[in-house]
Amino acid sequence: MKNFFLSLFISCLTLISFYNPAEAVDINNGESVFTANCSACHAGGNNVIMPEKTLKKDALGTNQMNSVSAITYQVTNGKNAMPAFGGRLSEPDIEDVANFVLSRSEKGWD
């Protein structure tokens, strides 16, 4: 029994060591999805509805939206005037958009 658990543990570690979540992120797809679904309100990282809530680094930090999980949650569920995209976009597309937004906020939207 002890050997079984040891083997299971080693197998799990082996599988985890080969998994790289960064490989799953597609920034180019995120940009395409953003352009098609988000740019009407968020062109250039701005916000035409609520100008103080931009997608720029300082605003994302102030609004506690400076992580992929926070952005993913907001895109999926919506909030205030922002509609939920969970029913329109796939989970991988939403994650790609979140990574694109975070990446662009670091580099600048200009």
mmCIF file of N, CA and C in Angstrom:
data_model
loop_
_atom_site.group_PDB
_atom_site.id
_atom_site.type_symbol
_atom_site.label_atom_id
_atom_site.label_comp_id
_atom_site.label_asym_id
_atom_site.label_seq_id
_atom_site.Cartn_x
_atom_site.Cartn_y
_atom_site.Cartn_z
ATOM 1 N N MET A 1 0.820 -1.184 0.000
ATOM 2 C CA MET A 1 0.000 0.000 0.000
ATOM 3 C C MET A 1 0.872 1.260 0.000
ATOM 4 N N LYS A 2 1.935 1.209 0.807
ATOM 5 C CA LYS A 2 2.853 2.335 0.880
ATOM 6 C C LYS A 2 3.485 2.601 -0.477
ATOM 7 N N ASN A 3 3.869 1.524 -1.173
ATOM 8 C CA ASN A 3 4.472 1.667 -2.501
ATOM 9 C C ASN A 3 3.484 2.243 -3.507
ATOM 10 N N PHE A 4 2.226 1.872 -3.361
ATOM 11 C CA PHE A 4 1.196 2.399 -4.260
ATOM 12 C C PHE A 4 1.112 3.921 -4.146
ATOM 13 N N PHE A 5 1.051 4.441 -2.910
ATOM 14 C CA PHE A 5 0.951 5.882 -2.713
ATOM 15 C C PHE A 5 2.219 6.600 -3.152
ATOM 16 N N LEU A 6 3.350 5.991 -2.929
ATOM 17 C CA LEU A 6 4.605 6.576 -3.368
ATOM 18 C C LEU A 6 4.632 6.656 -4.894
ATOM 19 N N SER A 7 4.208 5.595 -5.554
ATOM 20 C CA SER A 7 4.154 5.597 -7.023
ATOM 21 C C SER A 7 3.163 6.630 -7.538
ATOM 22 N N LEU A 8 2.017 6.738 -6.900
ATOM 23 C CA LEU A 8 1.012 7.722 -7.288
ATOM 24 C C LEU A 8 1.554 9.139 -7.112
ATOM 25 N N PHE A 9 2.215 9.383 -6.004
ATOM 26 C CA PHE A 9 2.794 10.694 -5.739
ATOM 27 C C PHE A 9 3.837 11.053 -6.795
ATOM 28 N N ILE A 10 4.710 10.144 -7.116
ATOM 29 C CA ILE A 10 5.750 10.388 -8.127
ATOM 30 C C ILE A 10 5.117 10.621 -9.499
ATOM 31 N N SER A 11 4.098 9.851 -9.822
ATOM 32 C CA SER A 11 3.401 10.040 -11.104
ATOM 33 C C SER A 11 2.773 11.419 -11.188
ATOM 34 N N CYS A 12 2.140 11.859 -10.103
ATOM 35 C CA CYS A 12 1.524 13.194 -10.078
ATOM 36 C C CYS A 12 2.575 14.285 -10.238
ATOM 37 N N LEU A 13 3.688 14.146 -9.543
ATOM 38 C CA LEU A 13 4.764 15.131 -9.669
ATOM 39 C C LEU A 13 5.302 15.180 -11.092
ATOM 40 N N THR A 14 5.426 14.045 -11.709
ATOM 41 C CA THR A 14 5.910 13.989 -13.084
ATOM 42 C C THR A 14 4.953 14.713 -14.013
ATOM 43 N N LEU A 15 3.665 14.448 -13.874
ATOM 44 C CA LEU A 15 2.675 15.118 -14.716
ATOM 45 C C LEU A 15 2.670 16.618 -14.491
ATOM 46 N N ILE A 16 2.751 17.043 -13.250
ATOM 47 C CA ILE A 16 2.749 18.468 -12.938
ATOM 48 C C ILE A 16 3.980 19.148 -13.509
ATOM 49 N N SER A 17 5.110 18.488 -13.484
ATOM 50 C CA SER A 17 6.340 19.108 -13.968
ATOM 51 C C SER A 17 6.302 19.357 -15.473
ATOM 52 N N PHE A 18 5.495 18.599 -16.208
ATOM 53 C CA PHE A 18 5.386 18.804 -17.656
ATOM 54 C C PHE A 18 4.304 19.799 -18.033
ATOM 55 N N TYR A 19 3.462 20.188 -17.091
ATOM 56 C CA TYR A 19 2.382 21.119 -17.379
ATOM 57 C C TYR A 19 2.882 22.538 -17.224
ATOM 58 N N ASN A 20 2.734 23.334 -18.255
ATOM 59 C CA ASN A 20 3.141 24.734 -18.217
ATOM 60 C C ASN A 20 1.958 25.583 -18.630
ATOM 61 N N PRO A 21 1.256 26.224 -17.670
ATOM 62 C CA PRO A 21 0.077 26.996 -18.021
ATOM 63 C C PRO A 21 0.371 28.154 -18.962
ATOM 64 N N ALA A 22 1.606 28.645 -18.979
ATOM 65 C CA ALA A 22 1.943 29.756 -19.874
ATOM 66 C C ALA A 22 1.803 29.342 -21.336
ATOM 67 N N GLU A 23 1.986 28.063 -21.618
ATOM 68 C CA GLU A 23 1.844 27.604 -22.995
ATOM 69 C C GLU A 23 0.402 27.670 -23.477
ATOM 70 N N ALA A 24 -0.536 27.634 -22.543
ATOM 71 C CA ALA A 24 -1.945 27.639 -22.909
ATOM 72 C C ALA A 24 -2.437 29.034 -23.282
ATOM 73 N N VAL A 25 -1.711 30.067 -22.903
ATOM 74 C CA VAL A 25 -2.119 31.438 -23.158
ATOM 75 C C VAL A 25 -1.779 31.825 -24.595
ATOM 76 N N ASP A 26 -2.738 32.415 -25.269
ATOM 77 C CA ASP A 26 -2.549 32.866 -26.644
ATOM 78 C C ASP A 26 -2.858 34.358 -26.703
ATOM 79 N N ILE A 27 -1.826 35.173 -26.556
ATOM 80 C CA ILE A 27 -1.988 36.629 -26.537
ATOM 81 C C ILE A 27 -2.564 37.134 -27.862
ATOM 82 N N ASN A 28 -2.156 36.538 -28.972
ATOM 83 C CA ASN A 28 -2.683 36.973 -30.272
ATOM 84 C C ASN A 28 -4.179 36.709 -30.367
ATOM 85 N N ASN A 29 -4.611 35.557 -29.879
ATOM 86 C CA ASN A 29 -6.041 35.271 -29.844
ATOM 87 C C ASN A 29 -6.738 36.253 -28.912
ATOM 88 N N GLY A 30 -6.125 36.544 -27.772
ATOM 89 C CA GLY A 30 -6.689 37.517 -26.841
ATOM 90 C C GLY A 30 -6.892 38.871 -27.487
ATOM 91 N N GLU A 31 -5.929 39.283 -28.282
ATOM 92 C CA GLU A 31 -6.047 40.570 -28.993
ATOM 93 C C GLU A 31 -7.189 40.525 -30.008
ATOM 94 N N SER A 32 -7.314 39.421 -30.730
ATOM 95 C CA SER A 32 -8.400 39.287 -31.715
ATOM 96 C C SER A 32 -9.769 39.299 -31.047
ATOM 97 N N VAL A 33 -9.888 38.556 -29.948
ATOM 98 C CA VAL A 33 -11.161 38.505 -29.216
ATOM 99 C C VAL A 33 -11.473 39.876 -28.629
ATOM 100 N N PHE A 34 -10.452 40.553 -28.096
ATOM 101 C CA PHE A 34 -10.626 41.901 -27.546
ATOM 102 C C PHE A 34 -11.116 42.858 -28.632
ATOM 103 N N THR A 35 -10.483 42.825 -29.786
ATOM 104 C CA THR A 35 -10.856 43.717 -30.884
ATOM 105 C C THR A 35 -12.299 43.483 -31.306
ATOM 106 N N ALA A 36 -12.700 42.227 -31.379
ATOM 107 C CA ALA A 36 -14.056 41.895 -31.832
ATOM 108 C C ALA A 36 -15.134 42.158 -30.789
ATOM 109 N N ASN A 37 -14.786 42.074 -29.499
ATOM 110 C CA ASN A 37 -15.820 42.108 -28.453
ATOM 111 C C ASN A 37 -15.697 43.242 -27.441
ATOM 112 N N CYS A 38 -14.519 43.808 -27.297
ATOM 113 C CA CYS A 38 -14.285 44.755 -26.196
ATOM 114 C C CYS A 38 -13.928 46.169 -26.659
ATOM 115 N N SER A 39 -13.376 46.273 -27.856
ATOM 116 C CA SER A 39 -12.813 47.556 -28.280
ATOM 117 C C SER A 39 -13.854 48.656 -28.483
ATOM 118 N N ALA A 40 -15.120 48.307 -28.663
ATOM 119 C CA ALA A 40 -16.140 49.352 -28.809
ATOM 120 C C ALA A 40 -16.186 50.237 -27.565
ATOM 121 N N CYS A 41 -16.007 49.651 -26.405
ATOM 122 C CA CYS A 41 -16.013 50.416 -25.144
ATOM 123 C C CYS A 41 -14.611 50.665 -24.595
ATOM 124 N N HIS A 42 -13.651 49.809 -24.975
ATOM 125 C CA HIS A 42 -12.326 49.869 -24.352
ATOM 126 C C HIS A 42 -11.194 50.123 -25.348
ATOM 127 N N ALA A 43 -11.458 50.812 -26.429
ATOM 128 C CA ALA A 43 -10.403 51.100 -27.414
ATOM 129 C C ALA A 43 -9.260 51.857 -26.742
ATOM 130 N N GLY A 44 -8.054 51.434 -27.045
ATOM 131 C CA GLY A 44 -6.877 52.085 -26.480
ATOM 132 C C GLY A 44 -6.746 51.940 -24.979
ATOM 133 N N GLY A 45 -7.457 50.969 -24.402
ATOM 134 C CA GLY A 45 -7.399 50.765 -22.958
ATOM 135 C C GLY A 45 -8.271 51.733 -22.181
ATOM 136 N N ASN A 46 -9.079 52.496 -22.878
ATOM 137 C CA ASN A 46 -9.962 53.463 -22.228
ATOM 138 C C ASN A 46 -11.289 52.816 -21.869
ATOM 139 N N ASN A 47 -12.203 53.615 -21.350
ATOM 140 C CA ASN A 47 -13.541 53.142 -21.008
ATOM 141 C C ASN A 47 -14.507 54.271 -21.360
ATOM 142 N N VAL A 48 -15.304 54.094 -22.394
ATOM 143 C CA VAL A 48 -16.200 55.161 -22.841
ATOM 144 C C VAL A 48 -17.418 55.321 -21.934
ATOM 145 N N ILE A 49 -17.746 54.305 -21.145
ATOM 146 C CA ILE A 49 -18.898 54.362 -20.253
ATOM 147 C C ILE A 49 -18.521 54.973 -18.904
ATOM 148 N N MET A 50 -17.448 54.474 -18.325
ATOM 149 C CA MET A 50 -16.968 54.952 -17.013
ATOM 150 C C MET A 50 -15.492 55.332 -17.180
ATOM 151 N N PRO A 51 -15.221 56.575 -17.597
ATOM 152 C CA PRO A 51 -13.859 56.991 -17.958
ATOM 153 C C PRO A 51 -12.790 56.762 -16.888
ATOM 154 N N GLU A 52 -13.169 56.702 -15.630
ATOM 155 C CA GLU A 52 -12.180 56.500 -14.574
ATOM 156 C C GLU A 52 -11.766 55.035 -14.441
ATOM 157 N N LYS A 53 -12.507 54.128 -15.047
ATOM 158 C CA LYS A 53 -12.208 52.697 -14.939
ATOM 159 C C LYS A 53 -11.615 52.187 -16.253
ATOM 160 N N THR A 54 -10.406 52.630 -16.527
ATOM 161 C CA THR A 54 -9.726 52.234 -17.755
ATOM 162 C C THR A 54 -9.049 50.883 -17.570
ATOM 163 N N LEU A 55 -8.401 50.435 -18.612
ATOM 164 C CA LEU A 55 -7.638 49.190 -18.572
ATOM 165 C C LEU A 55 -6.148 49.478 -18.454
ATOM 166 N N LYS A 56 -5.830 50.657 -17.984
ATOM 167 C CA LYS A 56 -4.438 51.040 -17.801
ATOM 168 C C LYS A 56 -3.951 50.555 -16.442
ATOM 169 N N LYS A 57 -2.656 50.349 -16.332
ATOM 170 C CA LYS A 57 -2.057 49.692 -15.168
ATOM 171 C C LYS A 57 -2.488 50.309 -13.843
ATOM 172 N N ASP A 58 -2.418 51.617 -13.721
ATOM 173 C CA ASP A 58 -2.756 52.252 -12.444
ATOM 174 C C ASP A 58 -4.229 52.078 -12.102
ATOM 175 N N ALA A 59 -5.107 52.200 -13.082
ATOM 176 C CA ALA A 59 -6.544 52.033 -12.838
ATOM 177 C C ALA A 59 -6.876 50.580 -12.487
ATOM 178 N N LEU A 60 -6.242 49.636 -13.171
ATOM 179 C CA LEU A 60 -6.480 48.229 -12.843
ATOM 180 C C LEU A 60 -6.062 47.934 -11.402
ATOM 181 N N GLY A 61 -4.940 48.500 -10.979
ATOM 182 C CA GLY A 61 -4.486 48.309 -9.605
ATOM 183 C C GLY A 61 -5.431 48.945 -8.602
ATOM 184 N N THR A 62 -5.853 50.160 -8.874
ATOM 185 C CA THR A 62 -6.777 50.867 -7.982
ATOM 186 C C THR A 62 -8.090 50.106 -7.821
ATOM 187 N N ASN A 63 -8.553 49.507 -8.915
ATOM 188 C CA ASN A 63 -9.837 48.795 -8.911
ATOM 189 C C ASN A 63 -9.696 47.301 -8.615
ATOM 190 N N GLN A 64 -8.508 46.898 -8.180
ATOM 191 C CA GLN A 64 -8.216 45.497 -7.855
ATOM 192 C C GLN A 64 -8.539 44.553 -9.016
ATOM 193 N N MET A 65 -8.194 44.998 -10.201
ATOM 194 C CA MET A 65 -8.397 44.205 -11.414
ATOM 195 C C MET A 65 -7.055 43.891 -12.070
ATOM 196 N N ASN A 66 -6.003 43.825 -11.275
ATOM 197 C CA ASN A 66 -4.661 43.646 -11.823
ATOM 198 C C ASN A 66 -4.164 42.205 -11.742
ATOM 199 N N SER A 67 -5.092 41.266 -11.979
ATOM 200 C CA SER A 67 -4.710 39.854 -12.062
ATOM 201 C C SER A 67 -5.576 39.192 -13.137
ATOM 202 N N VAL A 68 -5.051 38.122 -13.691
ATOM 203 C CA VAL A 68 -5.800 37.389 -14.723
ATOM 204 C C VAL A 68 -7.111 36.876 -14.143
ATOM 205 N N SER A 69 -7.081 36.398 -12.912
ATOM 206 C CA SER A 69 -8.311 35.843 -12.325
ATOM 207 C C SER A 69 -9.374 36.921 -12.120
ATOM 208 N N ALA A 70 -8.983 38.111 -11.687
ATOM 209 C CA ALA A 70 -9.951 39.195 -11.486
ATOM 210 C C ALA A 70 -10.560 39.639 -12.815
ATOM 211 N N ILE A 71 -9.728 39.775 -13.835
ATOM 212 C CA ILE A 71 -10.221 40.197 -15.150
ATOM 213 C C ILE A 71 -11.109 39.104 -15.744
ATOM 214 N N THR A 72 -10.683 37.868 -15.624
ATOM 215 C CA THR A 72 -11.475 36.739 -16.128
ATOM 216 C C THR A 72 -12.853 36.721 -15.481
ATOM 217 N N TYR A 73 -12.892 36.921 -14.169
ATOM 218 C CA TYR A 73 -14.167 36.928 -13.451
ATOM 219 C C TYR A 73 -15.077 38.044 -13.972
ATOM 220 N N GLN A 74 -14.520 39.235 -14.146
ATOM 221 C CA GLN A 74 -15.327 40.377 -14.609
ATOM 222 C C GLN A 74 -15.821 40.162 -16.033
ATOM 223 N N VAL A 75 -14.966 39.680 -16.911
ATOM 224 C CA VAL A 75 -15.384 39.440 -18.298
ATOM 225 C C VAL A 75 -16.468 38.357 -18.335
ATOM 226 N N THR A 76 -16.302 37.329 -17.559
ATOM 227 C CA THR A 76 -17.268 36.229 -17.536
ATOM 228 C C THR A 76 -18.627 36.671 -16.987
ATOM 229 N N ASN A 77 -18.607 37.413 -15.881
ATOM 230 C CA ASN A 77 -19.842 37.729 -15.159
ATOM 231 C C ASN A 77 -20.379 39.133 -15.375
ATOM 232 N N GLY A 78 -19.549 40.030 -15.904
ATOM 233 C CA GLY A 78 -19.965 41.416 -16.065
ATOM 234 C C GLY A 78 -20.066 42.114 -14.727
ATOM 235 N N LYS A 79 -20.288 43.429 -14.786
ATOM 236 C CA LYS A 79 -20.470 44.219 -13.564
ATOM 237 C C LYS A 79 -20.889 45.620 -13.984
ATOM 238 N N ASN A 80 -21.865 46.159 -13.278
ATOM 239 C CA ASN A 80 -22.393 47.488 -13.585
ATOM 240 C C ASN A 80 -22.821 47.539 -15.052
ATOM 241 N N ALA A 81 -22.266 48.475 -15.818
ATOM 242 C CA ALA A 81 -22.673 48.632 -17.220
ATOM 243 C C ALA A 81 -22.028 47.599 -18.144
ATOM 244 N N MET A 82 -21.017 46.888 -17.659
ATOM 245 C CA MET A 82 -20.341 45.904 -18.506
ATOM 246 C C MET A 82 -21.143 44.609 -18.544
ATOM 247 N N PRO A 83 -21.481 44.157 -19.744
ATOM 248 C CA PRO A 83 -22.239 42.908 -19.850
ATOM 249 C C PRO A 83 -21.360 41.689 -19.563
ATOM 250 N N ALA A 84 -21.993 40.599 -19.224
ATOM 251 C CA ALA A 84 -21.291 39.328 -19.020
ATOM 252 C C ALA A 84 -21.020 38.698 -20.382
ATOM 253 N N PHE A 85 -19.816 38.200 -20.560
ATOM 254 C CA PHE A 85 -19.449 37.535 -21.807
ATOM 255 C C PHE A 85 -19.322 36.029 -21.629
ATOM 256 N N GLY A 86 -19.632 35.527 -20.437
ATOM 257 C CA GLY A 86 -19.515 34.102 -20.161
ATOM 258 C C GLY A 86 -20.362 33.235 -21.071
ATOM 259 N N GLY A 87 -21.481 33.736 -21.519
ATOM 260 C CA GLY A 87 -22.348 32.973 -22.413
ATOM 261 C C GLY A 87 -21.997 33.128 -23.877
ATOM 262 N N ARG A 88 -21.143 34.100 -24.186
ATOM 263 C CA ARG A 88 -20.786 34.386 -25.584
ATOM 264 C C ARG A 88 -19.398 33.914 -25.971
ATOM 265 N N LEU A 89 -18.500 33.932 -25.006
ATOM 266 C CA LEU A 89 -17.111 33.564 -25.283
ATOM 267 C C LEU A 89 -16.749 32.293 -24.518
ATOM 268 N N SER A 90 -15.843 31.528 -25.083
ATOM 269 C CA SER A 90 -15.376 30.315 -24.403
ATOM 270 C C SER A 90 -14.438 30.696 -23.256
ATOM 271 N N GLU A 91 -14.256 29.784 -22.324
ATOM 272 C CA GLU A 91 -13.338 30.031 -21.209
ATOM 273 C C GLU A 91 -11.912 30.316 -21.695
ATOM 274 N N PRO A 92 -11.387 29.547 -22.668
ATOM 275 C CA PRO A 92 -10.038 29.862 -23.162
ATOM 276 C C PRO A 92 -9.960 31.254 -23.798
ATOM 277 N N ASP A 93 -11.005 31.666 -24.529
ATOM 278 C CA ASP A 93 -11.002 33.006 -25.124
ATOM 279 C C ASP A 93 -11.000 34.083 -24.044
ATOM 280 N N ILE A 94 -11.786 33.885 -23.009
ATOM 281 C CA ILE A 94 -11.835 34.856 -21.909
ATOM 282 C C ILE A 94 -10.490 34.928 -21.198
ATOM 283 N N GLU A 95 -9.868 33.784 -20.982
ATOM 284 C CA GLU A 95 -8.546 33.783 -20.345
ATOM 285 C C GLU A 95 -7.511 34.467 -21.233
ATOM 286 N N ASP A 96 -7.596 34.236 -22.547
ATOM 287 C CA ASP A 96 -6.678 34.905 -23.474
ATOM 288 C C ASP A 96 -6.883 36.418 -23.449
ATOM 289 N N VAL A 97 -8.142 36.862 -23.400
ATOM 290 C CA VAL A 97 -8.436 38.297 -23.327
ATOM 291 C C VAL A 97 -7.863 38.874 -22.037
ATOM 292 N N ALA A 98 -8.058 38.189 -20.925
ATOM 293 C CA ALA A 98 -7.544 38.670 -19.642
ATOM 294 C C ALA A 98 -6.020 38.802 -19.680
ATOM 295 N N ASN A 99 -5.354 37.820 -20.254
ATOM 296 C CA ASN A 99 -3.893 37.886 -20.374
ATOM 297 C C ASN A 99 -3.468 39.003 -21.311
ATOM 298 N N PHE A 100 -4.209 39.202 -22.392
ATOM 299 C CA PHE A 100 -3.904 40.292 -23.315
ATOM 300 C C PHE A 100 -4.046 41.645 -22.611
ATOM 301 N N VAL A 101 -5.157 41.839 -21.888
ATOM 302 C CA VAL A 101 -5.396 43.116 -21.186
ATOM 303 C C VAL A 101 -4.288 43.374 -20.168
ATOM 304 N N LEU A 102 -3.946 42.368 -19.382
ATOM 305 C CA LEU A 102 -2.904 42.538 -18.376
ATOM 306 C C LEU A 102 -1.552 42.823 -19.028
ATOM 307 N N SER A 103 -1.256 42.108 -20.097
ATOM 308 C CA SER A 103 -0.008 42.323 -20.823
ATOM 309 C C SER A 103 0.052 43.735 -21.391
ATOM 310 N N ARG A 104 -1.026 44.168 -21.991
ATOM 311 C CA ARG A 104 -1.076 45.503 -22.595
ATOM 312 C C ARG A 104 -1.007 46.587 -21.529
ATOM 313 N N SER A 105 -1.605 46.352 -20.369
ATOM 314 C CA SER A 105 -1.530 47.354 -19.303
ATOM 315 C C SER A 105 -0.084 47.543 -18.828
ATOM 316 N N GLU A 106 0.697 46.483 -18.873
ATOM 317 C CA GLU A 106 2.101 46.565 -18.473
ATOM 318 C C GLU A 106 2.928 47.320 -19.515
ATOM 319 N N LYS A 107 2.655 47.075 -20.784
ATOM 320 C CA LYS A 107 3.428 47.675 -21.877
ATOM 321 C C LYS A 107 2.936 49.067 -22.237
ATOM 322 N N GLY A 108 1.678 49.323 -21.984
ATOM 323 C CA GLY A 108 1.064 50.580 -22.415
ATOM 324 C C GLY A 108 0.179 50.328 -23.616
ATOM 325 N N TRP A 109 -0.890 51.051 -23.697
ATOM 326 C CA TRP A 109 -1.878 50.860 -24.763
ATOM 327 C C TRP A 109 -1.580 51.688 -26.011
ATOM 328 N N ASP A 110 -0.612 52.562 -25.939
ATOM 329 C CA ASP A 110 -0.316 53.447 -27.087
ATOM 330 C C ASP A 110 0.415 52.739 -28.192
#
